Short mmCIF file of C-alpha atoms in Angstrom, two decimals:
data_model
loop_
_atom_site.label_atom_id
_atom_site.label_comp_id
_atom_site.label_asym_id
_atom_site.label_seq_id
_atom_site.Cartn_x
_atom_site.Cartn_y
_atom_site.Cartn_z
CA MET P 1 0.01 0.07 -0.10
CA SER P 2 1.42 3.40 -0.83
CA GLU P 3 0.68 6.77 -1.09
CA ARG P 4 1.05 7.82 -4.74
CA GLN P 5 1.85 10.96 -6.46
CA GLN P 6 1.39 9.77 -10.00
CA PHE P 7 1.63 12.46 -12.96
CA GLY P 8 0.11 10.79 -15.88
CA ASN P 9 0.62 13.89 -17.99
CA ALA P 10 1.36 17.59 -17.57
CA ASP P 11 -2.33 18.40 -17.26
CA GLU P 12 -2.84 16.29 -14.12
CA ALA P 13 0.01 17.84 -12.33
CA GLU P 14 -2.59 19.59 -9.96
CA HIS P 15 -3.95 16.19 -8.92
CA SER P 16 -2.93 15.09 -5.60
CA ALA P 17 -5.82 13.56 -3.75
CA MET P 18 -4.78 11.30 -0.60
CA GLN P 19 -4.86 7.83 -2.30
CA TRP P 20 -3.85 4.71 -1.00
CA GLU P 21 -2.88 1.40 -2.69
CA VAL P 22 -3.80 -1.47 -0.83
CA GLU P 23 -1.66 -4.08 -2.51
CA GLN P 24 -0.67 -7.73 -2.12
CA LYS P 25 1.32 -10.15 -3.87
CA PHE P 26 1.49 -14.18 -3.70
CA ARG P 27 3.98 -16.35 -5.28
CA LEU P 28 2.16 -19.18 -7.52
CA SER P 29 3.08 -22.60 -8.21
CA ASP P 30 0.29 -23.22 -10.53
CA VAL P 31 -0.45 -20.18 -12.72
CA GLN P 32 -3.12 -21.81 -14.73
CA LYS P 33 -5.20 -22.73 -11.58
CA VAL P 34 -5.36 -19.12 -10.46
CA ALA P 35 -5.82 -17.80 -13.76
CA ALA P 36 -8.72 -19.95 -14.45
CA LYS P 37 -10.43 -19.01 -10.84
CA LEU P 38 -10.02 -15.40 -11.76
CA THR P 39 -11.56 -15.91 -15.04
CA GLU P 40 -14.35 -17.54 -13.53
CA LEU P 41 -14.84 -14.30 -11.48
CA GLY P 42 -15.03 -12.36 -14.70
CA VAL P 43 -11.45 -11.22 -15.05
CA ARG P 44 -10.34 -10.64 -18.79
CA PHE P 45 -6.67 -10.85 -18.98
CA THR P 46 -4.71 -8.71 -21.51
CA GLU P 47 -1.99 -10.19 -23.75
CA ALA P 48 1.19 -10.23 -21.86
CA SER P 49 3.25 -7.10 -22.06
CA GLN P 50 7.25 -7.11 -21.54
CA GLN P 51 8.06 -4.80 -18.66
CA THR P 52 11.78 -3.92 -18.07
CA ASP P 53 12.66 -2.31 -14.63
CA ARG P 54 16.34 -0.91 -14.40
CA TYR P 55 17.03 -0.06 -10.78
CA PHE P 56 19.88 2.49 -9.70
CA ASN P 57 21.50 3.08 -6.36
CA HIS P 58 22.27 6.64 -5.33
CA PRO P 59 25.85 8.32 -5.63
CA ALA P 60 25.90 9.32 -1.98
CA ARG P 61 23.70 7.11 -0.07
CA ASP P 62 22.51 3.70 0.08
CA PHE P 63 18.90 3.03 -1.17
CA ALA P 64 18.69 -0.39 0.30
CA LYS P 65 19.24 1.09 3.64
CA THR P 66 17.26 4.33 3.33
CA ASP P 67 14.54 2.21 1.72
CA GLU P 68 14.24 4.17 -1.25
CA ALA P 69 14.30 3.38 -5.03
CA LEU P 70 14.94 5.10 -8.40
CA ARG P 71 13.65 3.05 -11.42
CA LEU P 72 13.66 3.35 -15.04
CA ARG P 73 10.53 1.23 -16.56
CA GLN P 74 9.93 0.52 -20.04
CA VAL P 75 6.61 -1.14 -21.14
CA GLY P 76 6.89 -1.67 -24.90
CA GLU P 77 7.43 1.90 -26.33
CA GLU P 78 6.38 3.53 -23.09
CA ASN P 79 8.87 4.70 -20.65
CA PHE P 80 8.80 5.83 -17.10
CA ILE P 81 11.12 7.27 -14.27
CA THR P 82 10.05 6.35 -10.67
CA TYR P 83 11.17 7.48 -7.30
CA LYS P 84 10.09 5.70 -4.29
CA GLY P 85 10.67 7.43 -0.91
CA PRO P 86 11.19 5.48 2.29
CA LYS P 87 8.18 3.75 3.87
CA ILE P 88 6.49 6.12 6.42
CA ASP P 89 4.70 3.43 7.94
CA PRO P 90 6.18 0.03 7.69
CA ASP P 91 2.82 -1.69 8.54
CA THR P 92 0.77 -0.13 6.01
CA LYS P 93 4.03 0.44 3.49
CA THR P 94 2.99 3.97 3.09
CA ARG P 95 5.45 5.86 0.78
CA ARG P 96 5.96 8.43 -1.43
CA GLU P 97 6.09 7.61 -5.22
CA LEU P 98 6.84 10.16 -8.00
CA GLU P 99 6.34 8.41 -11.15
CA LEU P 100 7.04 10.92 -14.31
CA PRO P 101 6.69 9.75 -18.10
CA LEU P 102 9.69 9.84 -20.36
CA PRO P 103 9.44 10.19 -24.15
CA HIS P 104 8.35 7.32 -26.21
CA GLY P 105 11.15 4.97 -27.87
CA LYS P 106 13.08 1.93 -27.29
CA HIS P 107 16.52 3.62 -26.91
CA ILE P 108 15.20 6.07 -24.17
CA PRO P 109 16.12 3.85 -21.24
CA GLU P 110 19.59 3.35 -22.25
CA GLN P 111 20.13 6.98 -22.87
CA PHE P 112 18.75 8.00 -19.37
CA ALA P 113 20.68 5.20 -17.77
CA GLU P 114 23.68 6.93 -19.19
CA LEU P 115 22.59 10.24 -18.00
CA LEU P 116 22.20 8.71 -14.40
CA ALA P 117 25.57 6.88 -14.71
CA ALA P 118 27.01 10.42 -15.58
CA LEU P 119 25.48 11.78 -12.41
CA GLY P 120 27.03 8.81 -10.35
CA PHE P 121 23.92 6.68 -10.06
CA ARG P 122 25.07 2.86 -10.04
CA PRO P 123 22.88 0.23 -11.70
CA VAL P 124 21.85 -2.47 -9.13
CA ALA P 125 19.69 -4.97 -11.10
CA ILE P 126 17.42 -5.36 -13.88
CA VAL P 127 13.87 -6.84 -13.39
CA GLN P 128 12.31 -8.34 -16.33
CA LYS P 129 8.64 -9.69 -16.28
CA LYS P 130 5.89 -10.63 -18.67
CA ARG P 131 2.64 -9.06 -17.07
CA ARG P 132 -1.10 -9.86 -17.92
CA ARG P 133 -3.44 -7.40 -16.43
CA GLY P 134 -7.01 -7.73 -15.85
CA GLU P 135 -9.66 -6.15 -13.68
CA LEU P 136 -12.42 -7.41 -11.34
CA LEU P 137 -15.24 -5.68 -9.32
CA TRP P 138 -15.17 -7.67 -5.87
CA GLU P 139 -17.24 -6.58 -2.89
CA GLY P 140 -17.76 -3.13 -4.41
CA HIS P 141 -14.06 -2.50 -5.11
CA ASP P 142 -12.39 -2.32 -8.52
CA VAL P 143 -9.40 -4.76 -8.06
CA GLU P 144 -6.52 -4.39 -10.51
CA VAL P 145 -5.04 -7.90 -10.97
CA ALA P 146 -1.71 -8.69 -12.47
CA LEU P 147 -0.08 -11.98 -13.43
CA ASP P 148 3.55 -11.76 -13.51
CA GLU P 149 6.09 -14.03 -14.85
CA VAL P 150 9.46 -12.50 -13.42
CA GLU P 151 12.65 -13.61 -14.86
CA GLY P 152 14.80 -15.49 -12.48
CA LEU P 153 11.95 -15.65 -9.80
CA GLY P 154 8.76 -17.41 -11.17
CA SER P 155 5.12 -16.50 -11.14
CA PHE P 156 3.21 -14.24 -8.95
CA VAL P 157 -0.13 -12.52 -8.85
CA GLU P 158 -0.65 -9.03 -7.56
CA LEU P 159 -4.06 -7.92 -6.28
CA GLU P 160 -4.58 -4.08 -5.90
CA ILE P 161 -7.29 -1.67 -4.82
CA THR P 162 -6.85 2.09 -4.72
CA ALA P 163 -8.77 3.51 -1.65
CA ASP P 164 -9.05 6.67 0.00
CA ASP P 165 -9.19 7.30 3.78
CA LEU P 166 -12.92 6.38 4.04
CA THR P 167 -12.48 3.14 2.09
CA LEU P 168 -9.34 1.94 3.27
CA ASP P 169 -10.40 -0.53 5.96
CA ALA P 170 -12.99 -1.74 3.54
CA ALA P 171 -10.46 -2.39 1.01
CA LYS P 172 -8.15 -4.41 3.23
CA SER P 173 -10.94 -6.67 4.12
CA ALA P 174 -12.10 -7.19 0.55
CA LEU P 175 -8.49 -7.96 -0.70
CA LYS P 176 -8.12 -10.60 2.18
CA ALA P 177 -11.51 -12.16 1.41
CA LEU P 178 -10.37 -12.51 -2.39
CA SER P 179 -6.99 -13.93 -1.80
CA ARG P 180 -8.80 -16.59 0.43
CA ARG P 181 -11.27 -17.17 -2.44
CA LEU P 182 -8.44 -17.73 -4.94
CA GLY P 183 -6.76 -20.14 -2.29
CA LEU P 184 -3.71 -17.80 -2.08
CA GLY P 185 -1.12 -17.23 0.81
CA PRO P 186 0.93 -16.47 2.40
CA SER P 187 1.67 -12.94 0.87
CA GLU P 188 5.12 -12.08 -0.43
CA ARG P 189 5.92 -8.77 1.15
CA ARG P 190 9.27 -8.09 -0.53
CA SER P 191 9.74 -6.43 -4.03
CA TYR P 192 10.96 -8.34 -6.93
CA LEU P 193 14.01 -6.29 -6.60
CA GLU P 194 14.51 -7.44 -2.85
CA LEU P 195 13.80 -10.91 -3.97
CA LEU P 196 16.39 -10.88 -6.90
CA LEU P 197 19.05 -9.24 -4.70
CA ALA P 198 18.28 -11.63 -1.97
CA GLY P 199 18.59 -14.68 -4.50
CA LYS P 200 22.05 -13.19 -5.53
CA SER P 201 23.63 -12.89 -2.10
CA MET G 1 33.12 24.75 -28.40
CA SER G 2 32.10 21.39 -26.98
CA GLU G 3 32.01 17.76 -28.03
CA ARG G 4 28.44 17.20 -28.04
CA GLN G 5 26.53 13.71 -28.01
CA GLN G 6 22.78 14.84 -28.35
CA PHE G 7 19.99 12.44 -28.59
CA GLY G 8 17.27 14.28 -30.57
CA ASN G 9 14.92 11.12 -30.57
CA ALA G 10 15.28 7.53 -30.12
CA ASP G 11 16.15 6.79 -33.56
CA GLU G 12 19.06 9.06 -33.63
CA ALA G 13 20.81 7.19 -30.69
CA GLU G 14 23.18 5.49 -32.90
CA HIS G 15 24.57 9.09 -34.19
CA SER G 16 27.67 9.79 -32.58
CA ALA G 17 30.08 11.60 -35.06
CA MET G 18 32.82 13.59 -33.72
CA GLN G 19 31.42 17.11 -33.90
CA TRP G 20 32.55 20.36 -32.34
CA GLU G 21 30.82 23.49 -31.51
CA VAL G 22 32.81 26.75 -32.12
CA GLU G 23 30.93 29.16 -30.09
CA GLN G 24 31.56 32.77 -29.13
CA LYS G 25 29.19 34.95 -27.13
CA PHE G 26 29.35 39.02 -26.85
CA ARG G 27 27.57 41.24 -24.73
CA LEU G 28 25.80 43.90 -26.37
CA SER G 29 25.15 47.59 -25.53
CA ASP G 30 23.30 48.20 -28.59
CA VAL G 31 21.25 45.23 -29.86
CA GLN G 32 19.49 46.95 -32.76
CA LYS G 33 22.73 48.00 -34.34
CA VAL G 34 24.11 44.32 -34.30
CA ALA G 35 20.62 43.02 -35.42
CA ALA G 36 20.75 45.51 -38.32
CA LYS G 37 24.01 44.44 -39.26
CA LEU G 38 23.22 40.84 -39.19
CA THR G 39 19.99 41.55 -41.28
CA GLU G 40 22.13 43.11 -43.85
CA LEU G 41 24.11 40.09 -44.00
CA GLY G 42 21.17 38.11 -44.98
CA VAL G 43 19.97 36.78 -41.56
CA ARG G 44 16.08 36.50 -40.84
CA PHE G 45 15.39 36.25 -37.21
CA THR G 46 12.66 34.10 -35.67
CA GLU G 47 10.09 35.51 -33.26
CA ALA G 48 11.60 35.62 -29.57
CA SER G 49 10.98 32.38 -27.81
CA GLN G 50 11.10 32.15 -24.13
CA GLN G 51 13.51 29.75 -22.67
CA THR G 52 13.86 28.69 -19.05
CA ASP G 53 16.92 27.01 -17.69
CA ARG G 54 16.89 25.54 -14.03
CA TYR G 55 20.22 24.33 -12.71
CA PHE G 56 20.80 21.91 -10.09
CA ASN G 57 23.75 21.19 -8.10
CA HIS G 58 24.66 17.60 -7.22
CA PRO G 59 23.92 15.97 -3.73
CA ALA G 60 27.41 14.81 -3.10
CA ARG G 61 29.76 16.98 -5.35
CA ASP G 62 29.97 20.69 -6.01
CA PHE G 63 29.49 21.10 -9.71
CA ALA G 64 30.75 24.50 -9.36
CA LYS G 65 34.14 22.85 -8.48
CA THR G 66 33.92 19.71 -10.83
CA ASP G 67 32.89 22.02 -13.75
CA GLU G 68 29.78 20.13 -14.26
CA ALA G 69 26.13 21.13 -14.86
CA LEU G 70 22.75 19.56 -14.79
CA ARG G 71 19.84 21.69 -16.41
CA LEU G 72 16.07 21.36 -17.11
CA ARG G 73 15.41 23.43 -20.39
CA GLN G 74 11.94 24.54 -21.18
CA VAL G 75 11.57 26.14 -24.78
CA GLY G 76 7.69 26.73 -25.01
CA GLU G 77 6.23 23.34 -24.62
CA GLU G 78 9.47 21.59 -25.20
CA ASN G 79 11.50 20.06 -22.51
CA PHE G 80 14.94 18.99 -22.21
CA ILE G 81 17.33 17.60 -19.43
CA THR G 82 21.08 18.17 -20.10
CA TYR G 83 24.26 17.14 -18.44
CA LYS G 84 27.49 18.74 -19.22
CA GLY G 85 30.80 17.06 -18.04
CA PRO G 86 33.83 19.09 -17.29
CA LYS G 87 35.72 20.54 -19.91
CA ILE G 88 38.28 18.33 -21.05
CA ASP G 89 40.64 20.82 -22.62
CA PRO G 90 40.13 24.22 -21.11
CA ASP G 91 41.43 25.92 -24.19
CA THR G 92 38.76 24.41 -26.81
CA LYS G 93 36.19 24.19 -24.11
CA THR G 94 35.75 20.29 -24.99
CA ARG G 95 33.27 18.69 -22.79
CA ARG G 96 30.85 16.01 -22.93
CA GLU G 97 27.23 17.11 -23.25
CA LEU G 98 24.26 14.62 -23.07
CA GLU G 99 20.87 16.24 -23.83
CA LEU G 100 17.73 14.19 -23.70
CA PRO G 101 14.26 15.07 -24.43
CA LEU G 102 11.52 15.19 -21.77
CA PRO G 103 7.89 14.97 -22.69
CA HIS G 104 6.01 18.21 -23.87
CA GLY G 105 3.93 20.15 -21.31
CA LYS G 106 4.34 23.08 -19.21
CA HIS G 107 4.17 21.33 -15.97
CA ILE G 108 7.03 18.80 -16.79
CA PRO G 109 10.12 20.89 -15.59
CA GLU G 110 8.24 21.35 -12.06
CA GLN G 111 7.64 17.70 -12.00
CA PHE G 112 11.19 16.75 -12.75
CA ALA G 113 12.58 19.44 -10.45
CA GLU G 114 10.71 17.76 -7.77
CA LEU G 115 12.04 14.28 -8.69
CA LEU G 116 15.47 15.84 -8.75
CA ALA G 117 14.98 17.36 -5.28
CA ALA G 118 13.81 14.04 -3.88
CA LEU G 119 17.19 12.64 -5.08
CA GLY G 120 19.13 15.39 -3.27
CA PHE G 121 19.79 17.94 -6.08
CA ARG G 122 19.75 21.41 -4.90
CA PRO G 123 18.18 23.98 -7.22
CA VAL G 124 21.19 26.51 -7.96
CA ALA G 125 19.68 29.20 -10.22
CA ILE G 126 17.00 29.91 -12.98
CA VAL G 127 18.22 31.54 -16.20
CA GLN G 128 15.57 33.08 -18.02
CA LYS G 129 16.11 34.74 -21.69
CA LYS G 130 14.35 35.51 -24.67
CA ARG G 131 15.97 34.19 -27.76
CA ARG G 132 15.71 35.26 -31.47
CA ARG G 133 17.51 32.66 -33.56
CA GLY G 134 18.83 32.89 -37.13
CA GLU G 135 21.23 31.43 -39.80
CA LEU G 136 23.99 32.77 -41.85
CA LEU G 137 26.26 31.28 -44.59
CA TRP G 138 29.60 32.99 -43.73
CA GLU G 139 32.92 32.16 -45.61
CA GLY G 140 31.21 28.75 -46.53
CA HIS G 141 30.27 27.91 -42.89
CA ASP G 142 26.68 27.76 -41.57
CA VAL G 143 26.74 30.06 -38.67
CA GLU G 144 23.58 29.67 -36.06
CA VAL G 145 23.08 33.09 -34.54
CA ALA G 146 21.11 33.69 -31.41
CA LEU G 147 20.27 37.08 -29.91
CA ASP G 148 19.47 36.69 -26.28
CA GLU G 149 17.97 38.75 -23.79
CA VAL G 150 18.75 37.33 -20.36
CA GLU G 151 16.90 38.36 -17.33
CA GLY G 152 19.15 40.18 -14.88
CA LEU G 153 22.10 40.18 -17.14
CA GLY G 154 21.18 42.07 -20.47
CA SER G 155 21.59 41.39 -24.07
CA PHE G 156 23.93 39.00 -25.96
CA VAL G 157 24.77 37.60 -29.13
CA GLU G 158 26.01 34.09 -29.73
CA LEU G 159 27.46 32.80 -32.99
CA GLU G 160 28.28 29.13 -33.39
CA ILE G 161 29.54 26.84 -36.18
CA THR G 162 29.35 23.31 -35.98
CA ALA G 163 32.51 21.54 -37.36
CA ASP G 164 34.36 18.23 -37.62
CA ASP G 165 38.13 17.70 -37.16
CA LEU G 166 38.91 18.69 -40.83
CA THR G 167 36.93 22.16 -40.67
CA LEU G 168 37.81 23.04 -37.06
CA ASP G 169 40.45 25.53 -37.50
CA ALA G 170 38.68 27.30 -40.65
CA ALA G 171 35.59 27.54 -38.52
CA LYS G 172 37.50 29.19 -35.81
CA SER G 173 39.01 31.83 -38.04
CA ALA G 174 35.59 32.36 -39.73
CA LEU G 175 34.15 33.10 -36.56
CA LYS G 176 36.79 35.59 -35.53
CA ALA G 177 36.23 37.16 -38.88
CA LEU G 178 32.47 37.56 -38.45
CA SER G 179 32.82 39.05 -35.05
CA ARG G 180 35.25 41.53 -36.39
CA ARG G 181 32.85 42.54 -39.21
CA LEU G 182 29.99 43.02 -36.71
CA GLY G 183 32.21 45.11 -34.61
CA LEU G 184 32.20 42.81 -31.75
CA GLY G 185 34.57 42.01 -28.74
CA PRO G 186 35.85 41.09 -26.41
CA SER G 187 34.22 37.63 -26.05
CA GLU G 188 32.43 36.60 -22.80
CA ARG G 189 33.66 33.15 -21.95
CA ARG G 190 31.53 32.52 -18.82
CA SER G 191 28.05 30.93 -19.18
CA TYR G 192 24.99 32.80 -18.13
CA LEU G 193 24.77 30.71 -14.95
CA GLU G 194 28.28 31.65 -13.91
CA LEU G 195 27.60 35.30 -14.75
CA LEU G 196 24.48 35.22 -12.73
CA LEU G 197 26.07 33.57 -9.88
CA ALA G 198 29.13 36.23 -10.03
CA GLY G 199 26.41 39.14 -9.90
CA LYS G 200 24.70 37.39 -6.78
CA SER G 201 27.91 37.09 -4.82
#
């Protein structure tokens, strides 16, 4: 769950409502089974899109220790740069997130990686995944569903509800009920980056 | 004069010919006089465009000492981020320059300024200028001309020829001859940023 300031485009810059992402992720041993249950519940999955995330460490502080992240994300021709601040509340995983669009094009991430390198940022890891997305109405909440096949890590499902202060508790309960219905659990709290780095050491 | 690696767009990423910018800048007391001489020589000036440059200092090193620069440039709806490396040769002012496009939109610089702030970059100064551009064929060289009205500094003309190794010396001579013809001199070697900061202290 994270407080997100997301700027989809320039005209949305004024938008800064207090929103929360209630999010849970689960490792899957049988993707087809979970995909079938979700389809039963009405989810229609998109085609898989390739997402490449390049993570960087800061020239003067260790993001692993400060609990921050800087990421270049490529999804097809689209590109984004994302900063994640430290979790303000470890329990709810509240954190600041700034995601900005970069120009389209397949060489853009390389070019920004070069810029970041010139500024002293060090590449940490590349997370590559194939993601299929879907949506589900569950207990009155719009749930975003993602089936991820992560290179070097395996398969996961992510469930996410965007809530405000008033709907936060209900969203948490709804997510819990949905994960039970799908036979999922326990949830994986670590990020893909953390899992990849843990696997390396 | 600088060695420039400029990425206009994704498809030009492969382009990296060794080019030099032979460039001189002169403070003007009488803009109209110089503009008239240039018009006589065939220059047709564009309408003035507003350029806003935001400069940042690094979280862990002092760019004023390392002779680097990080800049967000806004020209109308267009936006760029530019890194300038230290001058490799103080005499010819050779330096690495990485200029990358950002998405269009008037709020984009604020958003990237916020991202840079989150990463520990400190705003140093904002250079605002009105620029009129023109082109001139002079002694066989294409000369780019810019008439700048810089907030807090006054008026300047910039003359620039892009050369390769073979035409470098001829370009330098041509620029010298042109500046004499225009009655200009001596040249101002400091950047607008340096001039602004010098004026503040």
